[in-house]
PDB file of C-alpha atoms and ligand atoms in Angstrom:
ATOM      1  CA  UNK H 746       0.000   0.000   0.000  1.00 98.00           C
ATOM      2  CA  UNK H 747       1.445   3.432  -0.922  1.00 98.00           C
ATOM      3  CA  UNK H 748       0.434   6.269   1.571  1.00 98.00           C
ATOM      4  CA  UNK H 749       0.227   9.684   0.576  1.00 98.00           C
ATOM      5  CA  UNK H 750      -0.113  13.036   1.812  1.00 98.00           C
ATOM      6  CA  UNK H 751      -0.321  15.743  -0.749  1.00 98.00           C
ATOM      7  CA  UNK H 752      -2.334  16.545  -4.061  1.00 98.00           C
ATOM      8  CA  UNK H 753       0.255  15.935  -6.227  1.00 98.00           C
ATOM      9  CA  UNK H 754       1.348  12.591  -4.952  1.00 98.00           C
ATOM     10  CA  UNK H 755      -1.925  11.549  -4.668  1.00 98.00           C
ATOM     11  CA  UNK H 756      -2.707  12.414  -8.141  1.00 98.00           C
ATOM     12  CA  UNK H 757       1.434  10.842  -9.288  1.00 98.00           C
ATOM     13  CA  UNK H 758       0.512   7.859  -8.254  1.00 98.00           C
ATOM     14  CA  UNK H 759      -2.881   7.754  -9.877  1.00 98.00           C
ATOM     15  CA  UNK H 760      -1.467   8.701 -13.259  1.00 98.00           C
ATOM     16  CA  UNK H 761      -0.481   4.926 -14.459  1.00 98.00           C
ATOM     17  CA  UNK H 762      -4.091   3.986 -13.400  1.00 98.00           C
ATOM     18  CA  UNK H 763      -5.996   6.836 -15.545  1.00 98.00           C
ATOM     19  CA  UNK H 764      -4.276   6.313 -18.597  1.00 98.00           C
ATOM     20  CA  UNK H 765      -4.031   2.974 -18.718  1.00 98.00           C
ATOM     21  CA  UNK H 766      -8.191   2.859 -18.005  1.00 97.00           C
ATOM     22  CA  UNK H 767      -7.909   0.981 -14.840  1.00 98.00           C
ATOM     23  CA  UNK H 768     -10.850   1.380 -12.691  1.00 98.00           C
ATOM     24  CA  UNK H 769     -10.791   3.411  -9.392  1.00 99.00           C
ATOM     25  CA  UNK H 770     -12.901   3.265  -6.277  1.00 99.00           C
ATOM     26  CA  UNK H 771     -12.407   5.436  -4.051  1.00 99.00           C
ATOM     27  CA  UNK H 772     -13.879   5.248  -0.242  1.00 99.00           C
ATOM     28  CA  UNK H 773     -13.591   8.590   1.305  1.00 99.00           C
ATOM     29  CA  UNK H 774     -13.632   8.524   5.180  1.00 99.00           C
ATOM     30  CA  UNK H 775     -12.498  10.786   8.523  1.00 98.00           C
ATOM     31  CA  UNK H 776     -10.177   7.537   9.691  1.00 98.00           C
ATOM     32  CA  UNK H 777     -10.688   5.921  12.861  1.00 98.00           C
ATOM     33  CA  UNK H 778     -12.019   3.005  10.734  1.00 98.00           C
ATOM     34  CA  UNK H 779     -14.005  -0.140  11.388  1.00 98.00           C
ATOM     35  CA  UNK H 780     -16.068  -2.744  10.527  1.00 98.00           C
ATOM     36  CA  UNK H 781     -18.539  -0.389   8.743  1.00 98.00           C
ATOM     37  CA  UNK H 782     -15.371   1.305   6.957  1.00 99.00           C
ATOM     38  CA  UNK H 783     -13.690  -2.285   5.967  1.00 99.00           C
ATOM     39  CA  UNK H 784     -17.319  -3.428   4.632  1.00 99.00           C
ATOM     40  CA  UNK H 785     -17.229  -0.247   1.755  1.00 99.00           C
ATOM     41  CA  UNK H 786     -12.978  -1.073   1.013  1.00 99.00           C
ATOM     42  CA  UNK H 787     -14.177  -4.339   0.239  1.00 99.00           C
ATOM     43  CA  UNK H 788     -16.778  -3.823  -2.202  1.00 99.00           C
ATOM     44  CA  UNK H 789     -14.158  -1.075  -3.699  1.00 99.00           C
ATOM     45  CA  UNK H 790     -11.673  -4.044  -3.868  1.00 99.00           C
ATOM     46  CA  UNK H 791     -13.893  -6.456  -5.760  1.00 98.00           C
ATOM     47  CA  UNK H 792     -15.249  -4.032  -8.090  1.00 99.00           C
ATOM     48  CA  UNK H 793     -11.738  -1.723  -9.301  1.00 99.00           C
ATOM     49  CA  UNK H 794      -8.770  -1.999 -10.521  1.00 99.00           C
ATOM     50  CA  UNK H 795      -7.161   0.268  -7.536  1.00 99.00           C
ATOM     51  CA  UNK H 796      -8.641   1.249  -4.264  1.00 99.00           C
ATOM     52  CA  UNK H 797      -8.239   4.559  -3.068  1.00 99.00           C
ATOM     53  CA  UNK H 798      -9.218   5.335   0.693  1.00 99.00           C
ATOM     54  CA  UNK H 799      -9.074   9.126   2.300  1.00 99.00           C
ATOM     55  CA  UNK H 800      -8.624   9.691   5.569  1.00 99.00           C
ATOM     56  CA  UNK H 801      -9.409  13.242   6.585  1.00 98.00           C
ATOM     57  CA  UNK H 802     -11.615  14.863   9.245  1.00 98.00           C
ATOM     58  CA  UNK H 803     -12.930  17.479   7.480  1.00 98.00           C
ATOM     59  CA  UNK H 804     -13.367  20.627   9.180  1.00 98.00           C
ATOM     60  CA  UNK H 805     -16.286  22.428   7.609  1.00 98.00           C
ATOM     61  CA  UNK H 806     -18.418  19.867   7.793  1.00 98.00           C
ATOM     62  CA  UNK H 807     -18.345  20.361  11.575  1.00 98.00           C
ATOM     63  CA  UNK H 808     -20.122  23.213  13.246  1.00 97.00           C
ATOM     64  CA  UNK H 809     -18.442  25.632  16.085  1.00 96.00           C
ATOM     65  CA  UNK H 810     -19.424  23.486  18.933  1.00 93.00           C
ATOM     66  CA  UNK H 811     -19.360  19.990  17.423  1.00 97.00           C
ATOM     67  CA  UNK H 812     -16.353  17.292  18.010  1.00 96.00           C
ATOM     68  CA  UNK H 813     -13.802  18.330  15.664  1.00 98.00           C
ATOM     69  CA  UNK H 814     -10.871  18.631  18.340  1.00 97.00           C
ATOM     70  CA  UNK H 815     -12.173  15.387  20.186  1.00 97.00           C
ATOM     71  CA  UNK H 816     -13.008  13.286  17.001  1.00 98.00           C
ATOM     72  CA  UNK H 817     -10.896   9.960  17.347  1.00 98.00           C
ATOM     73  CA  UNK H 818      -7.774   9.575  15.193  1.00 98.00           C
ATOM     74  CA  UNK H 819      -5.585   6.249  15.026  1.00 98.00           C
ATOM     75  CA  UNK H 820      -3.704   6.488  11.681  1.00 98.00           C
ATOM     76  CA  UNK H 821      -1.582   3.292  12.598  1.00 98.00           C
ATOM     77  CA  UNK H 822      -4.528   1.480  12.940  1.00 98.00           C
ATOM     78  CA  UNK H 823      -6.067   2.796  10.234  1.00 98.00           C
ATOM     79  CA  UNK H 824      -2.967   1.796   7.936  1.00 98.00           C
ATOM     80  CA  UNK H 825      -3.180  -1.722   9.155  1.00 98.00           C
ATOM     81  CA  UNK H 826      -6.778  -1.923   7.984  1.00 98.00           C
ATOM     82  CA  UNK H 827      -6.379  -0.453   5.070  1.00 98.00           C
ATOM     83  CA  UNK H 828      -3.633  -2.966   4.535  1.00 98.00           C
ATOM     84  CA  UNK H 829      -4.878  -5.965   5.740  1.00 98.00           C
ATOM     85  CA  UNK H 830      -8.237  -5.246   3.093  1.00 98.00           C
ATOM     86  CA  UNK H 831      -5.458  -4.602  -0.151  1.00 98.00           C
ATOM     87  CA  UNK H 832      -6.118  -0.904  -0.245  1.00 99.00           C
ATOM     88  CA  UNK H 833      -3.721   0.567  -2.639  1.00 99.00           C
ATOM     89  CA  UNK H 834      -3.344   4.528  -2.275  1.00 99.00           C
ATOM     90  CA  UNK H 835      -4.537   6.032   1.414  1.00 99.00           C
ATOM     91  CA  UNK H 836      -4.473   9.578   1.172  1.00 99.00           C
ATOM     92  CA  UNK H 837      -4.300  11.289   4.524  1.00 99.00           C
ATOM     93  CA  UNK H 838      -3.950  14.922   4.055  1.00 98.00           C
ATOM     94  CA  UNK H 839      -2.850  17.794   6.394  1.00 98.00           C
ATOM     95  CA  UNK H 840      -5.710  20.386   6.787  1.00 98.00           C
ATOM     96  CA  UNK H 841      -3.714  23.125   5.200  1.00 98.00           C
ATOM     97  CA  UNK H 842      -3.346  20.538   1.964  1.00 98.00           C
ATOM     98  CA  UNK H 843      -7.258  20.896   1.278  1.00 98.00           C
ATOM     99  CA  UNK H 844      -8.168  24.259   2.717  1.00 98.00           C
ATOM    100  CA  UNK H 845      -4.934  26.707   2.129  1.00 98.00           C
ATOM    101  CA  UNK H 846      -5.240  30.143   3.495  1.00 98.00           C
ATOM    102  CA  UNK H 847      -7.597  31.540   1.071  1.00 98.00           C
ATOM    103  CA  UNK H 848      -9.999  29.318   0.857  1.00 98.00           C
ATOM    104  CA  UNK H 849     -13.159  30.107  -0.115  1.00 98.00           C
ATOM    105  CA  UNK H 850     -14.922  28.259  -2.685  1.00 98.00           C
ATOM    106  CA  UNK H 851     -17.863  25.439  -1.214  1.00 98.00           C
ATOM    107  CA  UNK H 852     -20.280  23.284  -3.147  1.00 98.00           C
ATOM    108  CA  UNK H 853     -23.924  23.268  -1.745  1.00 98.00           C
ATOM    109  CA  UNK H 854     -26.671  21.554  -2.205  1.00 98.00           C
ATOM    110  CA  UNK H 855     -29.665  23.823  -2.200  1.00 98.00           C
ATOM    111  CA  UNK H 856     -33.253  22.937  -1.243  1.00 96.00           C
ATOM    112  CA  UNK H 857     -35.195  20.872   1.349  1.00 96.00           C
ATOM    113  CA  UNK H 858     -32.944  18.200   1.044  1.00 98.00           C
ATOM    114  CA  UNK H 859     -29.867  19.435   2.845  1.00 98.00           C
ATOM    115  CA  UNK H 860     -32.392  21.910   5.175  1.00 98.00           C
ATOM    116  CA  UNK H 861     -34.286  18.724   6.866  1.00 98.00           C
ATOM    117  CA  UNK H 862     -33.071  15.878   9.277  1.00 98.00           C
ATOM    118  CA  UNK H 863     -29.262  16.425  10.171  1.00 98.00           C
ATOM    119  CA  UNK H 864     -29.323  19.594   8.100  1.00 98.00           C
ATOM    120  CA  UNK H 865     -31.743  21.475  10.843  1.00 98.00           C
ATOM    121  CA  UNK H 866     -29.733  20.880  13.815  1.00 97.00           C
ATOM    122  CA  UNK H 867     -26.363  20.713  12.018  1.00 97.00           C
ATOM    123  CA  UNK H 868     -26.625  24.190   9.288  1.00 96.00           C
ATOM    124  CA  UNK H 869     -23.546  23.759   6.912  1.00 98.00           C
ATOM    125  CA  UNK H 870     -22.455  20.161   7.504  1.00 98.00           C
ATOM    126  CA  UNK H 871     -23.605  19.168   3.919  1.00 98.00           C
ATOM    127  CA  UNK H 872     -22.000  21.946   2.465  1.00 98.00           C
ATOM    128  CA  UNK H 873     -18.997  21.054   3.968  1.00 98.00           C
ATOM    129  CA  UNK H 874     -19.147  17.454   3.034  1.00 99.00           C
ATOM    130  CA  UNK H 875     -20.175  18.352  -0.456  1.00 99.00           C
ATOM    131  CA  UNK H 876     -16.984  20.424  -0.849  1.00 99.00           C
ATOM    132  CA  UNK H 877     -14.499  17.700   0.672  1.00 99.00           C
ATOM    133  CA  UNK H 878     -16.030  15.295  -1.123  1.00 99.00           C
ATOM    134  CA  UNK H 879     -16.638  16.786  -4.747  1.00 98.00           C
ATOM    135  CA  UNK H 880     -12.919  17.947  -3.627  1.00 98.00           C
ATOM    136  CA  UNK H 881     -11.733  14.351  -3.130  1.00 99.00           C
ATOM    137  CA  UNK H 882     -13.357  13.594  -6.925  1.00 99.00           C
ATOM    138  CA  UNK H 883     -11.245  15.537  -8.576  1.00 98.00           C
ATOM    139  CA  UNK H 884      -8.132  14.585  -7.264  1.00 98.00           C
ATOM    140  CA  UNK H 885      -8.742  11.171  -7.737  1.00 98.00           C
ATOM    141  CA  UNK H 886     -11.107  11.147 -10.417  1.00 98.00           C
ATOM    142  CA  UNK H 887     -12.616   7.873  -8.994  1.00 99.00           C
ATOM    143  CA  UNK H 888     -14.826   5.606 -11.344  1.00 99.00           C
ATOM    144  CA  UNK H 889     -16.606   4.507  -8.470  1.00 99.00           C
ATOM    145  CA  UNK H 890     -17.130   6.430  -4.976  1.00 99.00           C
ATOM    146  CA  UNK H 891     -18.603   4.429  -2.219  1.00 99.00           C
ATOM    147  CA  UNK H 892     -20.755   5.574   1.060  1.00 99.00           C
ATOM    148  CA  UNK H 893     -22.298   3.527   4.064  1.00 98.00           C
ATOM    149  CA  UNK H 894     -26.428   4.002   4.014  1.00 98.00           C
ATOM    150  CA  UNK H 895     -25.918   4.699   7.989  1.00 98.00           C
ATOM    151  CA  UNK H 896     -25.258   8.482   6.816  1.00 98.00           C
ATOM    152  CA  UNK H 897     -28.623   7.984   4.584  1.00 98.00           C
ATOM    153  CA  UNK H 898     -28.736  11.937   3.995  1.00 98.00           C
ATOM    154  CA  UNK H 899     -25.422  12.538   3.091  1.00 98.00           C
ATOM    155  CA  UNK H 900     -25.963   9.595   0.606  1.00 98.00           C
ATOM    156  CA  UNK H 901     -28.428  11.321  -0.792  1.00 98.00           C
ATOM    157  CA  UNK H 902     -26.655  14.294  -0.756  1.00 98.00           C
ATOM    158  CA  UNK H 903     -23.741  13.061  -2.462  1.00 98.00           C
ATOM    159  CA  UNK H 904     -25.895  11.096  -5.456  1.00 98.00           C
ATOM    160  CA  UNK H 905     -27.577  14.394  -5.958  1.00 98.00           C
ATOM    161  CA  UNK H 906     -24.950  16.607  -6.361  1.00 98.00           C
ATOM    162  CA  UNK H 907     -23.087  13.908  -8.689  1.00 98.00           C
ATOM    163  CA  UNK H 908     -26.403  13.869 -10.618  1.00 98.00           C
ATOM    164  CA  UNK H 909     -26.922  17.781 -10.967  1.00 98.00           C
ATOM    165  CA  UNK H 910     -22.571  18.541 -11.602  1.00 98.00           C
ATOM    166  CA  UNK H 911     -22.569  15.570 -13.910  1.00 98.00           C
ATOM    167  CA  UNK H 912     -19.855  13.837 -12.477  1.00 98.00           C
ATOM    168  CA  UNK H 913     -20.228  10.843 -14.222  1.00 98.00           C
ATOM    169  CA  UNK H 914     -19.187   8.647 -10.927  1.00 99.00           C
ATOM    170  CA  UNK H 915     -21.194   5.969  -9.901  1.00 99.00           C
ATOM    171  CA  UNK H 916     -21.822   6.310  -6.077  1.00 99.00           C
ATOM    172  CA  UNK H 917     -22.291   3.043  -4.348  1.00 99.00           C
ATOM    173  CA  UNK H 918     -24.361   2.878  -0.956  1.00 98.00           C
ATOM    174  CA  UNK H 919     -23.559   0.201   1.094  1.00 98.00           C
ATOM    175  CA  UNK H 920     -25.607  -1.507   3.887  1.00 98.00           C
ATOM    176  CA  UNK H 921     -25.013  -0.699   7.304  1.00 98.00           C
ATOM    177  CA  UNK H 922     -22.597  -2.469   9.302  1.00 99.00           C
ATOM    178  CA  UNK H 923     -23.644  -3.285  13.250  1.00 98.00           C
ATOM    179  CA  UNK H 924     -22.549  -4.687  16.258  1.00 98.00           C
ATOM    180  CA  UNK H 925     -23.549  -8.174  17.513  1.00 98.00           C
ATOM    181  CA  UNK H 926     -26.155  -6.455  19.882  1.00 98.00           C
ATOM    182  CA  UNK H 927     -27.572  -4.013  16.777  1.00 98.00           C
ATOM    183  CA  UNK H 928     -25.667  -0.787  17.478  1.00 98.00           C
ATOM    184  CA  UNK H 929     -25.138   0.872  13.908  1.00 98.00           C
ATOM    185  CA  UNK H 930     -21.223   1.231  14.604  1.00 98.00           C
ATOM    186  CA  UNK H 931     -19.634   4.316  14.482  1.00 98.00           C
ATOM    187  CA  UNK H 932     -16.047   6.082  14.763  1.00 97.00           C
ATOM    188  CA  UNK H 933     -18.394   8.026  17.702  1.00 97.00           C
ATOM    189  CA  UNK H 934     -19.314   5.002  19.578  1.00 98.00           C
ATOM    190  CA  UNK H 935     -16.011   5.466  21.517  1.00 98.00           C
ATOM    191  CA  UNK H 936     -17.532   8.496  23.043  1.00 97.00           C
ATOM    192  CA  UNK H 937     -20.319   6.476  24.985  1.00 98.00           C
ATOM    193  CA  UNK H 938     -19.941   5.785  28.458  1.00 98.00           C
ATOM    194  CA  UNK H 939     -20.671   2.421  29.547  1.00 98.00           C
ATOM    195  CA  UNK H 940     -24.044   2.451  30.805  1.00 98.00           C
ATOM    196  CA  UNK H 941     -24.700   4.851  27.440  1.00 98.00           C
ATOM    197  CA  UNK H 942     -23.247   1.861  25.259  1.00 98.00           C
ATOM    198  CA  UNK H 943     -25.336  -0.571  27.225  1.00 98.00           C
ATOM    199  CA  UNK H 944     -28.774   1.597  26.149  1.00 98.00           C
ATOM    200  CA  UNK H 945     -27.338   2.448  23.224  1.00 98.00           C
ATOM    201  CA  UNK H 946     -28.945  -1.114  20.769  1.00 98.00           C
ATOM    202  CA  UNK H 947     -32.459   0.452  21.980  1.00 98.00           C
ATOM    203  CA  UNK H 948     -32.245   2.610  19.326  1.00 98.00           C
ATOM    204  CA  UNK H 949     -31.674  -0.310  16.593  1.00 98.00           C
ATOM    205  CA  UNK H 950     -34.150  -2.035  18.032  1.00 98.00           C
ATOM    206  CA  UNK H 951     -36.879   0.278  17.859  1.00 98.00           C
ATOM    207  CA  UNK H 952     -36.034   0.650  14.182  1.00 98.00           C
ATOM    208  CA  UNK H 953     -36.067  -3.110  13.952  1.00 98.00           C
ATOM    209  CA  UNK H 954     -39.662  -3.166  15.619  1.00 98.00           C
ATOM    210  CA  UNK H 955     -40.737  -0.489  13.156  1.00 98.00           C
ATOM    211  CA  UNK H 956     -39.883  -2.506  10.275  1.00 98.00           C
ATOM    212  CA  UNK H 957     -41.902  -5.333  11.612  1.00 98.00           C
ATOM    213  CA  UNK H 958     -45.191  -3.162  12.275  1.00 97.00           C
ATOM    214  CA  UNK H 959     -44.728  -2.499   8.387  1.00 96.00           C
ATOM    215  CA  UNK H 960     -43.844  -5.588   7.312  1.00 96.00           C
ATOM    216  CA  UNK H 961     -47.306  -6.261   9.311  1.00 96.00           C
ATOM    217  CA  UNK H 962     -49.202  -4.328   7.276  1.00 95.00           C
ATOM    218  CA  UNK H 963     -49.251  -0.985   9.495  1.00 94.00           C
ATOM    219  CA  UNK H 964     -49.232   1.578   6.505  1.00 93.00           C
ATOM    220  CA  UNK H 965     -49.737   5.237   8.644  1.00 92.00           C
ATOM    221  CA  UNK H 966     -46.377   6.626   8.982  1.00 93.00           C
ATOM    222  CA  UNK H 967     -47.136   8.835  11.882  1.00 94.00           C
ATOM    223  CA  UNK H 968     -48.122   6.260  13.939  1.00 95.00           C
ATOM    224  CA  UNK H 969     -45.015   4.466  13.394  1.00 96.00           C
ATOM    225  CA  UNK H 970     -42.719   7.499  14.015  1.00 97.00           C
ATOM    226  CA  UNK H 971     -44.334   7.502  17.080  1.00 98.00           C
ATOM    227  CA  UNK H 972     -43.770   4.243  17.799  1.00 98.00           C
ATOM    228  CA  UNK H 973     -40.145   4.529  17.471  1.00 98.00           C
ATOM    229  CA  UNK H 974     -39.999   7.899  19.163  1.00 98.00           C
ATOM    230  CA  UNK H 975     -41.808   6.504  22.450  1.00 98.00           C
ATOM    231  CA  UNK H 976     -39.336   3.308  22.479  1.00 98.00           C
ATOM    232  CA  UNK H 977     -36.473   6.164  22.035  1.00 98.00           C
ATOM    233  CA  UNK H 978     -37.818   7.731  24.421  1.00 98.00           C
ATOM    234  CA  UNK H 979     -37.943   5.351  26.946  1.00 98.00           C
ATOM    235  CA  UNK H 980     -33.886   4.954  26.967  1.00 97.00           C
ATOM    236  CA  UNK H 981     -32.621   6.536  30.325  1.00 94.00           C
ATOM    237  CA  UNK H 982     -30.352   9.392  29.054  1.00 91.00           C
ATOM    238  CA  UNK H 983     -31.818   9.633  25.441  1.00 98.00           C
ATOM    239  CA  UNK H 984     -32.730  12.984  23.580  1.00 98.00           C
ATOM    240  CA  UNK H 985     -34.653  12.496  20.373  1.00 98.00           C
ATOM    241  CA  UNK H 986     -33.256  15.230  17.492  1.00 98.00           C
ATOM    242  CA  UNK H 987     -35.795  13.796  14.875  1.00 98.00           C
ATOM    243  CA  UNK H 988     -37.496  10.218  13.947  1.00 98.00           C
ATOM    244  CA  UNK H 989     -38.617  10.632  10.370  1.00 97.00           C
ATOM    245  CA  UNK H 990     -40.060   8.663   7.685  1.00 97.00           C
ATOM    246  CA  UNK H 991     -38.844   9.866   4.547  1.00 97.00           C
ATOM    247  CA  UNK H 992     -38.364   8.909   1.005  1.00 97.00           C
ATOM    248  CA  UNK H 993     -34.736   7.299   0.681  1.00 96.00           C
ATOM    249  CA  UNK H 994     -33.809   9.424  -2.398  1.00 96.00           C
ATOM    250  CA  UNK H 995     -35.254  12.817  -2.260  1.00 96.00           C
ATOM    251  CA  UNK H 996     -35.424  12.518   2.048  1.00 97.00           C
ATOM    252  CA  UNK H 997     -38.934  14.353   1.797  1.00 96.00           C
ATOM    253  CA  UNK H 998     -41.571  13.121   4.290  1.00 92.00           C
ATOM    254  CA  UNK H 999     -43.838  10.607   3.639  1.00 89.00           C
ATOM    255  CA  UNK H1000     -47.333  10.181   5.376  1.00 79.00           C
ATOM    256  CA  UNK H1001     -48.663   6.758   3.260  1.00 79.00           C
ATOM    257  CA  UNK H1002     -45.918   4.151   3.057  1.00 87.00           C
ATOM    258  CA  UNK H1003     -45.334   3.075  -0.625  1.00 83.00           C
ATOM    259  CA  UNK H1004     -41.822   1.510  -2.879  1.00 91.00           C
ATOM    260  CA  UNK H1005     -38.717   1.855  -0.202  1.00 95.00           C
ATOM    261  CA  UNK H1006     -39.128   4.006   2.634  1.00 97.00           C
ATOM    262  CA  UNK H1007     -36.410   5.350   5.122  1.00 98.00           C
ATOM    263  CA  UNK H1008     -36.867   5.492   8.777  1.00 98.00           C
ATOM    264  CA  UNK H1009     -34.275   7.981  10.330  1.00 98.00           C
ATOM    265  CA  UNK H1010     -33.160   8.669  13.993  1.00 98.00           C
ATOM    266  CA  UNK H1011     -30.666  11.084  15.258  1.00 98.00           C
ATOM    267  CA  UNK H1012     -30.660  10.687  19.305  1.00 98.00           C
ATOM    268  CA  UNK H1013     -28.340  12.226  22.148  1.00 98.00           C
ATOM    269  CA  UNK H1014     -27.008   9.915  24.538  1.00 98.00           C
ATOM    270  CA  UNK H1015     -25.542  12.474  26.859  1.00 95.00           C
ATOM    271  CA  UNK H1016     -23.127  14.262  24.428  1.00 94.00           C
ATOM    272  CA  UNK H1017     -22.492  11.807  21.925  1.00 97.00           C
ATOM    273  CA  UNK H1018     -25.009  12.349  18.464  1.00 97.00           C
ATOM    274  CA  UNK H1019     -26.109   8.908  17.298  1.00 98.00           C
ATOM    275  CA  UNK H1020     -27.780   8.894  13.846  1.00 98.00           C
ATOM    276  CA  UNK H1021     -28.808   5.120  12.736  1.00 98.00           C
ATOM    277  CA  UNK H1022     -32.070   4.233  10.160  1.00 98.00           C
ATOM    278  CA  UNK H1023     -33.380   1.639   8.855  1.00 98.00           C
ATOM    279  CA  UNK H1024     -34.832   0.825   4.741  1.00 98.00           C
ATOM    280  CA  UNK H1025     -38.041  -1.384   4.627  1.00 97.00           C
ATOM    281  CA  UNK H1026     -39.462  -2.372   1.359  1.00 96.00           C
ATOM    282  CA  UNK H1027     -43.265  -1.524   1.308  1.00 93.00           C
TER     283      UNK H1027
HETATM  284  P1  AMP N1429     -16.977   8.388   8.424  1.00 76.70           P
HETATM  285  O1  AMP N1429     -15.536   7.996   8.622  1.00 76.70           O
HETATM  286  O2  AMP N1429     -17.808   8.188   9.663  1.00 76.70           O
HETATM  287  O3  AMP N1429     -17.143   9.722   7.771  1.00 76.70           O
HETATM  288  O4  AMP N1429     -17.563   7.339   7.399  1.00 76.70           O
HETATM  289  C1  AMP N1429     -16.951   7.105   6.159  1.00 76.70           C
HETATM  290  C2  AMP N1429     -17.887   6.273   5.325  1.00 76.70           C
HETATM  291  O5  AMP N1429     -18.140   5.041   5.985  1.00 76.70           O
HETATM  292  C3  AMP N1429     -19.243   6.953   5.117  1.00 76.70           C
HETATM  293  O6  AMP N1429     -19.681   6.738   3.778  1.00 76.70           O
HETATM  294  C4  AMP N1429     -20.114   6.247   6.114  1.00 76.70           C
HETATM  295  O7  AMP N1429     -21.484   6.214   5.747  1.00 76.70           O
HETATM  296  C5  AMP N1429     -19.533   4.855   6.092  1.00 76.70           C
HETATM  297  N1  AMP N1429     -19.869   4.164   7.336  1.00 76.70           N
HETATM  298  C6  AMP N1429     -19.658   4.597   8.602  1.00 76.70           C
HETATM  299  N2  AMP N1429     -20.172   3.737   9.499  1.00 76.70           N
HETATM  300  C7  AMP N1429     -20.734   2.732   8.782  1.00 76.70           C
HETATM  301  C8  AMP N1429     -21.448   1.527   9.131  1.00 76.70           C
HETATM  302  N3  AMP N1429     -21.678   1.199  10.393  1.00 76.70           N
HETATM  303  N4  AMP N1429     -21.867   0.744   8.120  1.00 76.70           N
HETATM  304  C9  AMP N1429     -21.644   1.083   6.827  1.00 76.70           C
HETATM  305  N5  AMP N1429     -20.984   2.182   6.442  1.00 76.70           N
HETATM  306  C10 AMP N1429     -20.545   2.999   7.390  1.00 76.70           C
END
């Protein structure tokens, strides 16, 4: 595995692979990587020619009092992984490499889309991860980019703005990777206490139960949400941000259940933000 830090070695040691039409997937992440991370390298691996995986914590896509000092960072760890799945470029930039002084150029995705869910308690986070990532594009020019459904919005995000800038990349979504006991995992799971990581599976499995009721028949999607907002609710220590039923691709709200519907959760366990969802086939 070669390991890179700057633009123009990322994009040297690309070179051989664009002009002799070898395929590249790229798997952009902020590091700290896991099962959920290994599960997107490997569908990179089996469908490219060379696997490219970023590691960056990207600062404007956190807001002035989120975790961006406190986010976890192992990069020896990270290397192993990446080794130990056949990676072949990880590209772990400096700040300074992707925003110089000067900066000041963003890529946003306008409309309801980036305004609901996340986007209502977080305002700019899918600007910023529009920018990094339509950043991370162009330096590696990737034939294939690939993104865990567990961040369903930014998904969505991302596929959109590919769309609309014709990018011509296909953007894979992946299915979400959990521990044994249902927890959606997450570089942030290190944050919960123990009794928090004990409660923590409640959330999955109200999700789980809401896919039953539907897969019952139960076709009103408020009663539903509230379903899963009472069972969140009843978690010692747990502050809903939003349960909402929304259409997987455009994330608007849906009140009759119809084709594949997304049920998403952000919750507070103390001071750790949890986001997990679930897809159910109506
Ligand atoms: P992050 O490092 O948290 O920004 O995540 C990098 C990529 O890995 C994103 O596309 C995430 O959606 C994806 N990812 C994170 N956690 C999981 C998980 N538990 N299952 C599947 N994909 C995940």
């Amino acid at each position: 595995m070669q390991v890179v830090h700057t633009k123009v070695e990322l994009r040297a040691a690309l070179k051989e692979a664009h002009t002799t039409g070898k395929t590249v997937g790229l798997v952009p992440t902020m590091g700290y990587l896991h099962a959920g991370h290994a599960s997107l390298i490997r569908r990179a691996r089996r469908e490219n020619d060379v696997v490219v995986v970023s590691v960056f914590v990207n600062p404007t896509q956190f807001g002035p009092n989120e975790d961006l000092s406190a986010y976890p960072r192992d990069a020896e760890k990270d290397s192993a992984l990446m080794r130990a799945e056949g990676v072949d470029l990880a590209f772990f930039p400096p700040v300074e490499e992707l925003y110089p002084p000067g900066f000041t150029t963003y890529v946003q995705v306008e409309g309801p889309m980036t305004a609901t869910l996340c986007g209502r308690t977080r305002p700019g986070h899918f600007r910023g991860v529009a920018t990094i990532v339509s950043k991370l594009f162009h330096l590696a020019l990737p034939d294939r980019a690939y993104f865990g459904q567990k961040d369903a919005q930014q998904l969505a995000v991302i596929e959109q703005m590919t769309r609309d800038l014709d990018l011509g990349i296909q953007i894979v979504g992946c299915p979400i990777v959990r521990e044994a006991d249902g927890l959606a995992m997450s570089s942030r799971n290190v944050y919960l206490t123990e009794t928090q990581r004990a409660q923590a599976p409640g959330i999955a499995r109200a999700l789980f139960e809401a896919r039953e009721m539907i897969r019952d028949g139960r076709r009103d999607a408020a009663a539903v949400v509230e379903h899963v907002k009472k069972t969140i609710a009843a978690i010692d220590s747990a502050a809903i941000d939003y349960v909402s039923m929304v259409d997987p691709r455009t994330l608007g709200d849906l009140e009759t259940l119809s084709g594949e519907v997304l049920i998403a959760v952000a919750v507070k366990l103390g001071r750790t933000r949890l986001i997990d969802n679930i897809r159910v086939e109506v």
